[in-house]
mmCIF file of C-alpha atoms in Angstrom:
data_model
loop_
_atom_site.group_PDB
_atom_site.id
_atom_site.type_symbol
_atom_site.label_atom_id
_atom_site.label_comp_id
_atom_site.label_asym_id
_atom_site.label_seq_id
_atom_site.Cartn_x
_atom_site.Cartn_y
_atom_site.Cartn_z
ATOM 1 C CA MET A 1 -1.829 14.708 4.546
ATOM 2 C CA ALA A 2 -2.945 12.812 1.677
ATOM 3 C CA VAL A 3 -3.780 9.383 1.368
ATOM 4 C CA VAL A 4 -4.632 7.644 -1.985
ATOM 5 C CA ILE A 5 -6.204 4.350 -2.607
ATOM 6 C CA PRO A 6 -6.607 2.813 -6.099
ATOM 7 C CA ALA A 7 -9.536 0.415 -6.436
ATOM 8 C CA HIS A 8 -10.551 -1.965 -9.402
ATOM 9 C CA ASP A 9 -13.599 -4.415 -8.512
ATOM 10 C CA GLU A 10 -12.765 -4.585 -4.734
ATOM 11 C CA GLU A 11 -16.214 -5.289 -3.507
ATOM 12 C CA ALA A 12 -15.282 -7.974 -1.258
ATOM 13 C CA LEU A 13 -12.163 -6.059 0.716
ATOM 14 C CA ILE A 14 -12.714 -2.116 0.411
ATOM 15 C CA GLY A 15 -15.007 -1.997 3.303
ATOM 16 C CA ARG A 16 -12.077 -3.306 5.725
ATOM 17 C CA CYS A 17 -9.554 -1.136 4.019
ATOM 18 C CA LEU A 18 -11.474 1.925 4.727
ATOM 19 C CA ALA A 19 -12.242 0.998 8.093
ATOM 20 C CA SER A 20 -8.484 0.538 8.912
ATOM 21 C CA VAL A 21 -7.453 3.752 7.066
ATOM 22 C CA ILE A 22 -10.208 5.754 8.949
ATOM 23 C CA ARG A 23 -9.248 4.696 12.149
ATOM 24 C CA ALA A 24 -5.663 5.371 11.306
ATOM 25 C CA VAL A 25 -6.947 8.795 10.362
ATOM 26 C CA SER A 26 -8.647 9.161 13.715
ATOM 27 C CA ARG A 27 -5.608 8.351 15.815
ATOM 28 C CA ALA A 28 -3.693 10.980 14.007
ATOM 29 C CA ARG A 29 -5.980 13.286 14.923
ATOM 30 C CA GLU A 30 -5.903 12.406 18.335
ATOM 31 C CA ARG A 31 -2.321 13.508 18.359
ATOM 32 C CA GLU A 32 -2.657 16.768 16.046
ATOM 33 C CA PRO A 33 -6.210 17.852 16.047
ATOM 34 C CA ASP A 34 -5.533 20.305 13.177
ATOM 35 C CA LEU A 35 -4.199 17.717 11.120
ATOM 36 C CA GLU A 36 -5.525 18.400 7.632
ATOM 37 C CA VAL A 37 -6.037 14.761 5.817
ATOM 38 C CA ALA A 38 -7.669 14.103 2.418
ATOM 39 C CA VAL A 39 -8.383 10.373 1.832
ATOM 40 C CA VAL A 40 -8.906 9.771 -1.942
ATOM 41 C CA VAL A 41 -10.003 6.455 -3.368
ATOM 42 C CA VAL A 42 -9.784 6.281 -7.323
ATOM 43 C CA LEU A 43 -12.186 3.826 -8.702
ATOM 44 C CA ASP A 44 -10.640 2.458 -11.715
ATOM 45 C CA ALA A 45 -12.873 0.649 -14.395
ATOM 46 C CA CYS A 46 -15.229 -0.960 -11.555
ATOM 47 C CA THR A 47 -18.022 -2.970 -12.667
ATOM 48 C CA ASP A 48 -18.972 -4.334 -9.249
ATOM 49 C CA THR A 49 -20.300 -2.737 -5.841
ATOM 50 C CA THR A 50 -17.072 -1.260 -5.301
ATOM 51 C CA ALA A 51 -18.534 2.628 -5.665
ATOM 52 C CA PRO A 52 -21.395 2.324 -3.521
ATOM 53 C CA GLN A 53 -19.541 0.967 -0.746
ATOM 54 C CA VAL A 54 -16.864 3.894 -0.639
ATOM 55 C CA GLY A 55 -19.608 6.067 -0.810
ATOM 56 C CA ARG A 56 -20.673 5.161 2.508
ATOM 57 C CA TRP A 57 -17.270 6.381 4.029
ATOM 58 C CA PRO A 58 -15.914 9.816 4.698
ATOM 59 C CA VAL A 59 -13.422 9.915 1.696
ATOM 60 C CA VAL A 60 -13.412 11.278 -1.645
ATOM 61 C CA ALA A 61 -14.052 8.908 -4.614
ATOM 62 C CA ILE A 62 -12.967 9.498 -8.142
ATOM 63 C CA GLU A 63 -14.139 7.415 -11.259
ATOM 64 C CA ILE A 64 -11.474 7.029 -13.877
ATOM 65 C CA ALA A 65 -11.299 4.281 -16.808
ATOM 66 C CA ALA A 66 -7.998 3.495 -17.519
ATOM 67 C CA ARG A 67 -7.297 0.233 -15.984
ATOM 68 C CA ARG A 68 -3.863 1.042 -14.912
ATOM 69 C CA VAL A 69 -2.720 1.558 -11.302
ATOM 70 C CA GLY A 70 -0.138 4.063 -12.050
ATOM 71 C CA THR A 71 -2.686 6.331 -13.492
ATOM 72 C CA ALA A 72 -5.142 5.789 -10.678
ATOM 73 C CA ARG A 73 -2.221 6.593 -8.082
ATOM 74 C CA ARG A 74 -1.191 9.492 -10.098
ATOM 75 C CA VAL A 75 -4.716 10.921 -10.293
ATOM 76 C CA GLY A 76 -5.346 10.102 -6.766
ATOM 77 C CA VAL A 77 -2.571 11.833 -5.516
ATOM 78 C CA ALA A 78 -3.185 15.062 -7.728
ATOM 79 C CA HIS A 79 -6.591 15.329 -6.680
ATOM 80 C CA ALA A 80 -5.840 15.104 -3.016
ATOM 81 C CA LEU A 81 -3.153 17.631 -2.943
ATOM 82 C CA SER A 82 -5.357 19.662 -4.952
ATOM 83 C CA GLN A 83 -7.825 19.388 -1.682
ATOM 84 C CA LEU A 84 -5.345 20.588 0.666
ATOM 85 C CA ALA A 85 -4.092 24.152 1.820
ATOM 86 C CA ALA A 86 -0.671 23.081 2.083
ATOM 87 C CA GLY A 87 -0.523 21.942 -1.521
ATOM 88 C CA ALA A 88 2.561 20.175 -2.803
ATOM 89 C CA GLY A 89 4.895 21.516 -0.400
ATOM 90 C CA ASP A 90 5.826 19.766 2.795
ATOM 91 C CA THR A 91 2.697 17.225 2.748
ATOM 92 C CA TRP A 92 2.981 13.894 3.303
ATOM 93 C CA ILE A 93 1.451 11.390 0.756
ATOM 94 C CA ALA A 94 0.616 7.852 2.152
ATOM 95 C CA MET A 95 -0.259 5.187 -0.434
ATOM 96 C CA THR A 96 -1.957 1.967 0.100
ATOM 97 C CA ASP A 97 -4.216 -0.548 -1.709
ATOM 98 C CA ALA A 98 -7.940 -1.193 -1.395
ATOM 99 C CA ASP A 99 -7.002 -5.021 -0.354
ATOM 100 C CA THR A 100 -4.911 -3.684 2.450
ATOM 101 C CA VAL A 101 -5.518 -3.419 6.033
ATOM 102 C CA VAL A 102 -3.700 -0.521 7.865
ATOM 103 C CA PRO A 103 -2.623 -0.426 11.586
ATOM 104 C CA PRO A 104 -3.676 2.402 13.828
ATOM 105 C CA ASN A 105 -0.249 3.973 13.812
ATOM 106 C CA TRP A 106 0.128 3.801 10.161
ATOM 107 C CA ILE A 107 -0.065 7.623 9.468
ATOM 108 C CA THR A 108 1.319 8.590 12.765
ATOM 109 C CA HIS A 109 4.501 6.368 12.465
ATOM 110 C CA GLN A 110 5.040 7.753 8.756
ATOM 111 C CA LEU A 111 4.532 11.461 10.033
ATOM 112 C CA ASP A 112 7.244 10.887 12.687
ATOM 113 C CA LEU A 113 9.855 9.432 10.088
ATOM 114 C CA ALA A 114 8.882 12.440 7.849
ATOM 115 C CA ASP A 115 9.588 14.768 10.542
ATOM 116 C CA ALA A 116 12.687 13.237 11.256
ATOM 117 C CA GLY A 117 13.708 14.090 7.767
ATOM 118 C CA ALA A 118 12.785 11.227 5.423
ATOM 119 C CA ASP A 119 11.383 11.960 1.895
ATOM 120 C CA LEU A 120 10.433 8.447 1.556
ATOM 121 C CA VAL A 121 9.417 5.441 3.681
ATOM 122 C CA LEU A 122 9.446 1.969 2.299
ATOM 123 C CA GLY A 123 6.721 0.031 4.826
ATOM 124 C CA THR A 124 6.265 -3.718 4.972
ATOM 125 C CA VAL A 125 3.714 -5.999 3.844
ATOM 126 C CA ARG A 126 2.479 -9.226 5.355
ATOM 127 C CA PRO A 127 -0.490 -11.570 3.466
ATOM 128 C CA ASP A 128 -3.567 -12.524 5.196
ATOM 129 C CA PHE A 129 -2.231 -15.859 6.568
ATOM 130 C CA ALA A 130 -6.068 -17.102 6.308
ATOM 131 C CA ASP A 131 -5.807 -16.989 2.616
ATOM 132 C CA LEU A 132 -2.240 -18.998 2.665
ATOM 133 C CA SER A 133 -1.173 -22.557 3.306
ATOM 134 C CA ALA A 134 -0.068 -23.494 6.986
ATOM 135 C CA ARG A 135 3.463 -24.719 4.904
ATOM 136 C CA HIS A 136 3.186 -21.170 3.180
ATOM 137 C CA ALA A 137 2.527 -19.371 6.099
ATOM 138 C CA ALA A 138 5.214 -20.950 8.455
ATOM 139 C CA TYR A 139 7.907 -20.175 5.297
ATOM 140 C CA TRP A 140 6.702 -16.593 5.432
ATOM 141 C CA ARG A 141 7.211 -16.186 9.233
ATOM 142 C CA ALA A 142 10.484 -17.890 9.285
ATOM 143 C CA THR A 143 12.228 -15.584 6.457
ATOM 144 C CA HIS A 144 10.519 -12.398 7.712
ATOM 145 C CA HIS A 145 12.017 -11.012 11.065
ATOM 146 C CA ARG A 146 10.491 -7.870 13.028
ATOM 147 C CA GLY A 147 12.879 -5.132 13.345
ATOM 148 C CA ARG A 148 14.738 -6.255 10.283
ATOM 149 C CA PRO A 149 12.892 -4.613 7.323
ATOM 150 C CA ALA A 150 14.438 -5.591 3.795
ATOM 151 C CA GLY A 151 13.704 -2.513 2.084
ATOM 152 C CA ASN A 152 11.437 -3.957 -0.767
ATOM 153 C CA VAL A 153 9.018 -1.414 -2.539
ATOM 154 C CA HIS A 154 5.113 -1.922 -2.024
ATOM 155 C CA GLY A 155 2.514 0.283 -3.474
ATOM 156 C CA ALA A 156 0.459 -1.141 -0.605
ATOM 157 C CA ASN A 157 2.787 0.692 2.046
ATOM 158 C CA LEU A 158 4.423 3.871 0.323
ATOM 159 C CA GLY A 159 5.072 7.143 2.012
ATOM 160 C CA VAL A 160 6.658 10.197 -0.010
ATOM 161 C CA ARG A 161 7.002 13.806 0.622
ATOM 162 C CA ALA A 162 4.781 15.829 -1.970
ATOM 163 C CA SER A 163 7.774 18.165 -2.710
ATOM 164 C CA THR A 164 10.204 15.242 -3.616
ATOM 165 C CA TYR A 165 7.357 13.252 -5.438
ATOM 166 C CA ALA A 166 6.890 16.099 -7.807
ATOM 167 C CA ARG A 167 10.592 16.790 -8.715
ATOM 168 C CA ALA A 168 10.665 12.874 -9.414
ATOM 169 C CA GLY A 169 8.134 13.388 -12.082
ATOM 170 C CA GLY A 170 5.317 11.428 -9.721
ATOM 171 C CA ILE A 171 3.849 8.317 -10.267
ATOM 172 C CA PRO A 172 4.409 6.960 -13.849
ATOM 173 C CA ASP A 173 0.987 5.681 -15.922
ATOM 174 C CA LEU A 174 2.031 2.425 -15.700
ATOM 175 C CA VAL A 175 -0.106 -0.971 -15.371
ATOM 176 C CA GLU A 176 2.522 -2.448 -12.797
ATOM 177 C CA HIS A 177 5.672 -1.478 -11.019
ATOM 178 C CA GLU A 178 4.814 1.998 -11.008
ATOM 179 C CA ASP A 179 5.581 2.176 -7.292
ATOM 180 C CA VAL A 180 9.234 1.014 -8.174
ATOM 181 C CA ALA A 181 9.728 3.486 -11.047
ATOM 182 C CA LEU A 182 8.767 6.087 -8.340
ATOM 183 C CA VAL A 183 11.158 5.116 -6.160
ATOM 184 C CA ARG A 184 13.685 4.379 -8.730
ATOM 185 C CA ALA A 185 13.230 7.934 -9.800
ATOM 186 C CA MET A 186 13.568 9.459 -6.077
ATOM 187 C CA ARG A 187 16.506 7.668 -5.431
ATOM 188 C CA GLY A 188 18.285 9.382 -8.262
ATOM 189 C CA LEU A 189 17.322 12.601 -6.703
ATOM 190 C CA GLY A 190 18.953 11.187 -3.472
ATOM 191 C CA ALA A 191 15.931 11.445 -1.551
ATOM 192 C CA ARG A 192 16.061 10.577 2.134
ATOM 193 C CA GLU A 193 14.911 7.030 2.507
ATOM 194 C CA ARG A 194 13.860 4.890 5.589
ATOM 195 C CA ALA A 195 12.496 1.126 5.757
ATOM 196 C CA SER A 196 10.457 0.430 8.527
ATOM 197 C CA ASP A 197 7.824 -2.633 9.695
ATOM 198 C CA GLU A 198 6.619 -0.499 12.719
ATOM 199 C CA HIS A 199 3.533 0.234 10.720
ATOM 200 C CA GLU A 200 3.705 -3.248 8.628
ATOM 201 C CA VAL A 201 -0.109 -3.705 6.608
ATOM 202 C CA GLU A 202 -1.839 -6.824 5.941
ATOM 203 C CA THR A 203 -2.861 -7.396 2.447
ATOM 204 C CA SER A 204 -4.794 -10.081 0.792
ATOM 205 C CA GLY A 205 -3.149 -13.329 0.162
ATOM 206 C CA ARG A 206 -5.002 -14.105 -2.855
ATOM 207 C CA PHE A 207 -2.898 -15.387 -5.847
ATOM 208 C CA THR A 208 -4.696 -13.377 -8.727
ATOM 209 C CA GLY A 209 -4.360 -9.997 -8.443
ATOM 210 C CA ARG A 210 -5.257 -6.722 -10.068
ATOM 211 C CA THR A 211 -2.082 -6.217 -11.903
ATOM 212 C CA PRO A 212 -0.136 -9.242 -13.874
ATOM 213 C CA GLY A 213 3.117 -9.011 -11.632
ATOM 214 C CA GLY A 214 1.948 -7.601 -8.458
ATOM 215 C CA TYR A 215 2.113 -8.983 -4.923
ATOM 216 C CA ALA A 216 -0.468 -11.624 -5.573
ATOM 217 C CA ALA A 217 1.673 -12.972 -8.479
ATOM 218 C CA PHE A 218 4.752 -13.087 -6.343
ATOM 219 C CA LEU A 219 2.430 -15.143 -3.609
ATOM 220 C CA ALA A 220 1.302 -17.538 -6.275
ATOM 221 C CA ARG A 221 4.994 -18.287 -7.239
ATOM 222 C CA VAL A 222 6.046 -18.803 -3.677
ATOM 223 C CA HIS A 223 3.348 -20.945 -2.866
ATOM 224 C CA ALA A 224 3.965 -23.010 -6.044
ATOM 225 C CA TRP A 225 7.422 -23.519 -4.651
ATOM 226 C CA VAL A 226 6.768 -24.214 -0.907
ATOM 227 C CA ASP A 227 4.038 -26.305 -1.458
ATOM 228 C CA ALA A 228 5.219 -28.370 -4.209
ATOM 229 C CA PRO A 229 4.881 -32.233 -3.844
ATOM 230 C CA PRO A 230 8.330 -33.688 -3.175
ATOM 231 C CA LEU A 231 9.852 -35.760 -5.794
ATOM 232 C CA ALA A 232 9.067 -39.500 -5.691
ATOM 233 C CA ALA A 233 11.854 -41.627 -4.742
ATOM 234 C CA PRO A 234 13.157 -43.800 -7.537
ATOM 235 C CA GLY A 235 11.350 -46.706 -8.176
ATOM 236 C CA ALA A 236 8.352 -45.362 -5.987
#
């Protein structure tokens, strides 16, 4: 089992992310005591205190200076697989982001789906409502219904079978949308796909993210639309 987390200047959020990931690893090992797990954090051009904070956790940290999330994920996956005895065979790769909190069943649920034959698992993401306005949070709740995952692609909650990942060419070295490109390639191979919200993650609700067109940019667009002031009545 490989867990890969890219991080660029995430000193405010990396601690809660890693706490949740380690909790999920512990839950998985309670069920499978012999489960081998490699958690790799890729520190990409960090200039804050993210690195020393990561050093407090039982994870592997790699430093690069690419400033590309695609490269960070790719390097992280390669390193994680190199640390595992199973290598790139049937190993499961779980990806999330440094501004994200995963639930306790984040790993176990993905492994269950993998055991049932999935090569690709698209997990759902919800923003931290504390970062949103009341209207924005209400809109999100009204448009996202439990048990009906939309199947959107989020690098913050993505699971893939290592053998299929390798056949698809891995994560491309992109500044953004590297997750979408990988999923597109895997679908082209006929990968068995499952979408699920049972292991939904909570990610930062910030409007300025680490990539130009990532989840933060999406939230900013929705916020601008939901919270836009109503048009003034004629003559007002």
